[in-house]
Amino acid sequence: MGVNLNRCIIMISFTSSFKEPILADIYLHKPNVKWDDIIGLDAAKRLVKEAVVYPIKYPELFTGILSPWKGLLLYGPPGTGKTLLAKAVATECNTTFFNISASTIVSKWRGDSEKLVRVLFELARYHAPSTIFLDELESVMSQRGTAPGGEHEGSRRMKTELLVQMDGLARSDDLVFVLAASNLPWELDPAMLRRLEKRILVDLPSEEARRVMIQHWLPPLSNGSGVKLRTDLDYGLLSQETNGYSGSDIKLVCKEAAMRPVRKIFDALENHQPGNSNLATIELDTITTADFLDVITHTKPSAKNLSQKYTAWQTEFESV
């Protein structure tokens, strides 16, 4: 969706120094992540579609008590697909997408952060239908009054402004949706949680999802890298052995397993062995189940120990 920056300058009465960092975070080019590219996460995909896609596609259905959701929180361990879901929204949904991080709206100058928040929501309303993605929400919306030594006045005002803007969305018919992601939901301010009507756990992948991921990254035969990469893997066994691994963990393990036969190429090329200078003619060793299992022993899951904490928070706060 095109962004007319000149019209923004006319419409909004704030100085350009506040508009520019927000406008820089609009996705002008789609990140090319489709719903089908996301393995598993069916409940999360359904809720995001209900909140963003269907109200635009079938507006006559979303009136009165069925008015669209205004806020959704994706929470869970790092590397489970929260940001990937946001990229799918940016790719698949015909909305202006604001990809906002803490660095965008947190200013060292007193009072500037709350103005940046106001400009963000003004721009989102102007370019509606639009989606505001707030990544690592806990870094901007942690519980008020819990900071060591007291919270800075500017931080409190910024948080208050964000809550006020969320209230404004709830009272309006503007097609503006807030999609937030957090690795530490227990640090979020309760007032913000109340405004994020839907809260869903993006958990570690199931055994079946892990099997699909491993088979995706390490199929029996792959030649997309210029050389043929062959595997002989027991996908069922490996999906069991990777219990507790996130999607990004599994990708890392697969990459390391794939590097093992490739390292032998480096040795041959560096030693200038005859007949090994042409990469296209080199035949790599097959990646075996034993190779994969050996990689696992040296690559530990990044968030397995937090699983119980997420489950406990889910029991108390989830809203699906």
Short mmCIF file of C-alpha atoms in Angstrom, two decimals:
data_model
loop_
_atom_site.label_atom_id
_atom_site.label_comp_id
_atom_site.label_asym_id
_atom_site.label_seq_id
_atom_site.Cartn_x
_atom_site.Cartn_y
_atom_site.Cartn_z
CA MET A 1 0.00 0.00 0.00
CA GLY A 2 1.48 3.37 -1.00
CA VAL A 3 2.20 6.05 1.59
CA ASN A 4 1.65 9.70 0.61
CA LEU A 5 4.10 11.47 2.90
CA ASN A 6 3.18 14.95 1.68
CA ARG A 7 -0.44 14.50 2.74
CA CYS A 8 0.78 13.29 6.14
CA ILE A 9 2.75 16.50 6.56
CA ILE A 10 -0.33 18.58 5.80
CA MET A 11 -2.66 16.54 7.97
CA ILE A 12 -0.63 16.23 11.18
CA SER A 13 0.25 19.32 13.15
CA PHE A 14 3.36 17.84 14.79
CA THR A 15 6.87 18.72 13.68
CA SER A 16 8.60 16.53 11.11
CA SER A 17 11.10 15.38 13.73
CA PHE A 18 8.27 13.34 15.31
CA LYS A 19 6.84 12.00 12.06
CA GLU A 20 10.05 10.81 10.46
CA PRO A 21 10.93 7.93 12.84
CA ILE A 22 7.36 6.61 12.60
CA LEU A 23 7.19 6.86 8.82
CA ALA A 24 10.53 5.07 8.57
CA ASP A 25 8.94 2.04 10.24
CA ILE A 26 6.13 1.61 7.72
CA TYR A 27 6.63 -1.52 5.64
CA LEU A 28 6.72 -0.16 2.09
CA HIS A 29 7.73 -3.58 0.77
CA LYS A 30 6.10 -6.83 1.80
CA PRO A 31 8.42 -9.16 3.77
CA ASN A 32 7.20 -12.13 1.68
CA VAL A 33 6.05 -14.35 4.56
CA LYS A 34 2.79 -16.16 3.85
CA TRP A 35 0.39 -17.91 6.22
CA ASP A 36 1.38 -21.27 4.77
CA ASP A 37 5.05 -20.56 5.54
CA ILE A 38 4.25 -20.67 9.26
CA ILE A 39 4.30 -24.25 10.55
CA GLY A 40 1.71 -24.89 13.25
CA LEU A 41 0.37 -21.92 15.28
CA ASP A 42 -3.13 -22.55 13.89
CA ALA A 43 -4.95 -20.86 16.78
CA ALA A 44 -2.77 -17.76 16.54
CA LYS A 45 -3.24 -17.55 12.77
CA ARG A 46 -7.02 -17.89 13.17
CA LEU A 47 -7.22 -15.07 15.72
CA VAL A 48 -5.03 -12.75 13.69
CA LYS A 49 -7.17 -13.35 10.61
CA GLU A 50 -10.34 -12.68 12.64
CA ALA A 51 -8.87 -9.42 13.89
CA VAL A 52 -7.20 -8.07 10.74
CA VAL A 53 -8.27 -9.89 7.58
CA TYR A 54 -11.97 -10.68 7.93
CA PRO A 55 -13.18 -7.24 9.16
CA ILE A 56 -11.77 -5.72 5.97
CA LYS A 57 -13.00 -8.54 3.75
CA TYR A 58 -16.46 -8.88 5.30
CA PRO A 59 -17.20 -5.53 7.01
CA GLU A 60 -20.95 -6.19 7.13
CA LEU A 61 -20.35 -9.03 9.60
CA PHE A 62 -18.34 -6.95 12.07
CA THR A 63 -20.83 -4.51 13.56
CA GLY A 64 -22.33 -4.05 17.02
CA ILE A 65 -21.24 -6.75 19.42
CA LEU A 66 -19.18 -8.28 16.58
CA SER A 67 -17.08 -5.14 16.08
CA PRO A 68 -13.45 -6.06 15.31
CA TRP A 69 -10.92 -6.74 18.02
CA LYS A 70 -8.60 -3.79 18.58
CA GLY A 71 -5.66 -5.50 20.27
CA LEU A 72 -4.01 -8.91 20.37
CA LEU A 73 -0.99 -10.05 22.38
CA LEU A 74 1.25 -12.85 21.16
CA TYR A 75 3.39 -14.10 24.03
CA GLY A 76 5.73 -17.01 24.49
CA PRO A 77 9.35 -18.14 24.38
CA PRO A 78 11.78 -16.44 21.98
CA GLY A 79 12.02 -17.95 18.52
CA THR A 80 8.54 -19.51 18.37
CA GLY A 81 7.13 -17.44 15.50
CA LYS A 82 5.62 -14.28 17.00
CA THR A 83 7.47 -11.92 14.67
CA LEU A 84 6.88 -14.33 11.78
CA LEU A 85 3.12 -13.98 12.34
CA ALA A 86 3.49 -10.21 12.20
CA LYS A 87 5.38 -10.48 8.91
CA ALA A 88 2.59 -12.65 7.51
CA VAL A 89 0.13 -9.90 8.41
CA ALA A 90 2.32 -7.38 6.58
CA THR A 91 2.53 -9.68 3.55
CA GLU A 92 -0.99 -11.10 3.30
CA CYS A 93 -3.20 -8.30 4.62
CA ASN A 94 -4.05 -5.26 2.57
CA THR A 95 -3.22 -2.84 5.38
CA THR A 96 -0.55 -0.28 6.15
CA PHE A 97 1.86 -2.00 8.51
CA PHE A 98 3.75 -0.08 11.21
CA ASN A 99 6.66 -2.16 12.51
CA ILE A 100 7.37 -0.45 15.84
CA SER A 101 10.16 -1.23 18.29
CA ALA A 102 11.04 0.42 21.58
CA SER A 103 13.73 2.50 19.88
CA THR A 104 11.06 4.10 17.68
CA ILE A 105 8.97 5.63 20.45
CA VAL A 106 11.32 5.86 23.42
CA SER A 107 13.14 9.20 23.35
CA LYS A 108 15.82 10.49 25.69
CA TRP A 109 14.12 13.90 25.59
CA ARG A 110 11.44 14.47 28.20
CA GLY A 111 7.97 14.57 26.70
CA ASP A 112 9.00 13.42 23.23
CA SER A 113 8.00 9.77 23.71
CA GLU A 114 4.35 10.57 24.42
CA LYS A 115 4.27 12.82 21.34
CA LEU A 116 5.74 10.03 19.23
CA VAL A 117 3.01 7.66 20.47
CA ARG A 118 0.37 10.24 19.54
CA VAL A 119 1.84 10.69 16.06
CA LEU A 120 1.98 6.92 15.58
CA PHE A 121 -1.74 6.50 16.20
CA GLU A 122 -2.62 9.61 14.15
CA LEU A 123 -0.73 8.15 11.20
CA ALA A 124 -2.32 4.74 11.71
CA ARG A 125 -5.81 6.29 11.63
CA TYR A 126 -4.94 8.30 8.55
CA HIS A 127 -3.67 5.25 6.69
CA ALA A 128 -6.42 2.91 7.91
CA PRO A 129 -6.92 0.07 7.49
CA SER A 130 -3.65 -0.31 9.34
CA THR A 131 -1.83 -2.56 11.78
CA ILE A 132 0.54 -1.37 14.50
CA PHE A 133 2.99 -4.09 15.50
CA LEU A 134 4.61 -3.45 18.89
CA ASP A 135 7.50 -5.87 19.25
CA GLU A 136 8.98 -6.66 22.69
CA LEU A 137 6.10 -4.83 24.35
CA GLU A 138 7.57 -5.32 27.83
CA SER A 139 10.35 -2.86 26.96
CA VAL A 140 7.85 0.01 26.60
CA MET A 141 4.88 -1.12 28.70
CA SER A 142 6.30 -2.75 31.83
CA GLN A 143 4.36 -2.46 35.08
CA ARG A 144 4.28 1.10 36.33
CA GLY A 145 5.95 1.88 39.62
CA THR A 146 8.21 -1.18 39.65
CA ALA A 147 11.41 0.38 38.29
CA PRO A 148 14.30 0.48 40.80
CA GLY A 149 14.62 3.97 42.25
CA GLY A 150 11.28 5.07 40.83
CA GLU A 151 10.09 5.50 37.26
CA HIS A 152 11.02 8.48 35.13
CA GLU A 153 8.20 10.95 34.63
CA GLY A 154 8.62 10.81 30.86
CA SER A 155 8.23 7.02 30.92
CA ARG A 156 5.02 7.24 32.95
CA ARG A 157 3.58 9.82 30.59
CA MET A 158 4.48 7.75 27.55
CA LYS A 159 2.75 4.70 29.01
CA THR A 160 -0.31 6.76 29.91
CA GLU A 161 -0.47 8.14 26.37
CA LEU A 162 -0.26 4.64 24.90
CA LEU A 163 -3.16 3.52 27.11
CA VAL A 164 -5.19 6.59 26.15
CA GLN A 165 -4.64 5.89 22.45
CA MET A 166 -5.69 2.27 22.91
CA ASP A 167 -8.88 3.48 24.61
CA GLY A 168 -9.48 5.76 21.65
CA LEU A 169 -9.34 2.81 19.27
CA ALA A 170 -11.90 0.91 21.34
CA ARG A 171 -14.34 3.83 21.13
CA SER A 172 -13.95 4.42 17.39
CA ASP A 173 -14.80 2.63 14.17
CA ASP A 174 -11.33 3.17 12.74
CA LEU A 175 -9.85 0.03 11.22
CA VAL A 176 -6.67 0.25 13.27
CA PHE A 177 -5.43 -2.90 14.97
CA VAL A 178 -2.64 -3.27 17.53
CA LEU A 179 -0.66 -6.50 17.36
CA ALA A 180 1.81 -6.84 20.22
CA ALA A 181 4.46 -9.45 21.01
CA SER A 182 6.20 -10.19 24.30
CA ASN A 183 8.70 -12.73 25.57
CA LEU A 184 8.03 -11.63 29.17
CA PRO A 185 4.26 -11.16 29.56
CA TRP A 186 4.44 -11.21 33.38
CA GLU A 187 6.28 -7.88 33.22
CA LEU A 188 3.46 -6.11 31.35
CA ASP A 189 1.30 -3.48 32.99
CA PRO A 190 -2.17 -4.86 33.89
CA ALA A 191 -3.87 -1.86 32.29
CA MET A 192 -2.26 -2.72 28.96
CA LEU A 193 -3.29 -6.36 29.27
CA ARG A 194 -6.91 -5.28 29.69
CA ARG A 195 -6.74 -3.33 26.43
CA LEU A 196 -5.23 -6.27 24.54
CA GLU A 197 -8.50 -8.18 24.31
CA LYS A 198 -6.98 -11.36 22.92
CA ARG A 199 -3.91 -12.93 24.51
CA ILE A 200 -2.57 -16.14 23.05
CA LEU A 201 0.43 -18.30 23.89
CA VAL A 202 2.76 -18.93 20.96
CA ASP A 203 4.34 -21.98 22.51
CA LEU A 204 7.19 -24.28 21.62
CA PRO A 205 6.36 -26.40 18.56
CA SER A 206 4.59 -29.73 18.93
CA GLU A 207 6.25 -33.00 17.96
CA GLU A 208 4.48 -33.00 14.59
CA ALA A 209 5.47 -29.38 13.94
CA ARG A 210 9.08 -30.19 14.79
CA ARG A 211 9.04 -33.10 12.34
CA VAL A 212 7.72 -30.84 9.57
CA MET A 213 10.34 -28.20 10.38
CA ILE A 214 13.24 -30.67 10.26
CA GLN A 215 11.98 -32.14 7.01
CA HIS A 216 11.59 -28.63 5.58
CA TRP A 217 15.15 -27.56 6.40
CA LEU A 218 16.77 -30.95 5.72
CA PRO A 219 14.80 -32.76 3.00
CA PRO A 220 16.11 -36.05 1.56
CA LEU A 221 17.64 -34.14 -1.36
CA SER A 222 18.36 -30.45 -1.72
CA ASN A 223 20.37 -28.71 -4.42
CA GLY A 224 19.26 -25.14 -3.91
CA SER A 225 22.67 -24.10 -2.59
CA GLY A 226 24.53 -25.02 -5.78
CA VAL A 227 25.69 -28.40 -4.48
CA LYS A 228 23.54 -31.42 -3.75
CA LEU A 229 22.83 -32.00 -0.08
CA ARG A 230 21.56 -35.47 0.80
CA THR A 231 20.14 -36.67 4.09
CA ASP A 232 19.23 -40.03 5.57
CA LEU A 233 17.25 -39.02 8.65
CA ASP A 234 14.71 -40.65 10.93
CA TYR A 235 12.41 -37.62 11.13
CA GLY A 236 10.15 -39.25 13.69
CA LEU A 237 13.01 -39.95 16.08
CA LEU A 238 14.53 -36.51 15.63
CA SER A 239 11.20 -34.79 16.32
CA GLN A 240 11.06 -36.67 19.62
CA GLU A 241 14.64 -35.81 20.53
CA THR A 242 14.10 -32.08 19.93
CA ASN A 243 11.39 -31.72 22.58
CA GLY A 244 11.77 -28.29 24.19
CA TYR A 245 13.41 -26.70 21.14
CA SER A 246 11.89 -23.60 19.57
CA GLY A 247 11.48 -23.13 15.84
CA SER A 248 14.61 -20.98 15.68
CA ASP A 249 16.51 -23.58 17.75
CA ILE A 250 15.56 -26.29 15.26
CA LYS A 251 16.64 -24.17 12.31
CA LEU A 252 19.99 -23.60 14.03
CA VAL A 253 20.45 -27.35 14.62
CA CYS A 254 19.58 -28.12 10.99
CA LYS A 255 22.02 -25.51 9.75
CA GLU A 256 24.83 -26.90 11.90
CA ALA A 257 24.07 -30.45 10.73
CA ALA A 258 24.20 -29.26 7.12
CA MET A 259 27.54 -27.56 7.73
CA ARG A 260 29.28 -30.77 8.73
CA PRO A 261 29.75 -32.24 5.23
CA VAL A 262 30.34 -28.75 3.82
CA ARG A 263 33.34 -28.25 6.12
CA LYS A 264 35.03 -31.14 4.31
CA ILE A 265 34.77 -29.13 1.10
CA PHE A 266 36.68 -26.29 2.70
CA ASP A 267 39.48 -28.66 3.64
CA ALA A 268 39.68 -30.00 0.08
CA LEU A 269 39.60 -26.54 -1.52
CA GLU A 270 42.17 -25.09 0.86
CA ASN A 271 44.50 -28.04 0.21
CA HIS A 272 44.01 -27.59 -3.55
CA GLN A 273 43.41 -31.28 -4.12
CA PRO A 274 43.12 -32.11 -7.83
CA GLY A 275 39.59 -32.36 -9.16
CA ASN A 276 38.04 -30.57 -6.20
CA SER A 277 38.20 -26.98 -7.45
CA ASN A 278 34.80 -27.17 -9.20
CA LEU A 279 32.07 -27.02 -6.55
CA ALA A 280 29.46 -28.43 -8.93
CA THR A 281 31.36 -31.71 -9.18
CA ILE A 282 31.85 -32.18 -5.45
CA GLU A 283 29.67 -34.80 -3.79
CA LEU A 284 28.95 -34.12 -0.15
CA ASP A 285 28.68 -36.80 2.48
CA THR A 286 25.12 -37.73 3.43
CA ILE A 287 23.81 -36.15 6.64
CA THR A 288 22.72 -38.97 8.94
CA THR A 289 20.55 -39.27 12.02
CA ALA A 290 23.71 -39.76 14.07
CA ASP A 291 25.08 -36.44 12.77
CA PHE A 292 21.89 -34.66 13.80
CA LEU A 293 21.83 -36.25 17.25
CA ASP A 294 25.46 -35.26 17.79
CA VAL A 295 24.61 -31.65 16.95
CA ILE A 296 21.77 -31.74 19.49
CA THR A 297 24.18 -32.71 22.25
CA HIS A 298 26.13 -29.50 21.58
CA THR A 299 23.14 -27.19 20.92
CA LYS A 300 20.84 -26.77 23.89
CA PRO A 301 17.29 -25.35 23.66
CA SER A 302 17.15 -21.64 24.41
CA ALA A 303 13.89 -21.42 26.41
CA LYS A 304 12.96 -24.88 27.67
CA ASN A 305 13.32 -23.93 31.34
CA LEU A 306 10.76 -21.12 30.98
CA SER A 307 7.99 -23.38 29.69
CA GLN A 308 6.31 -23.83 33.08
CA LYS A 309 6.33 -20.08 33.71
CA TYR A 310 4.53 -19.40 30.42
CA THR A 311 1.98 -22.12 31.19
CA ALA A 312 1.28 -20.64 34.62
CA TRP A 313 0.79 -17.18 33.14
CA GLN A 314 -1.44 -18.66 30.44
CA THR A 315 -3.69 -20.24 33.07
CA GLU A 316 -4.26 -16.86 34.71
CA PHE A 317 -4.35 -14.40 31.82
CA GLU A 318 -4.96 -16.07 28.46
CA SER A 319 -7.93 -14.86 26.41
CA VAL A 320 -8.59 -16.75 23.19
#
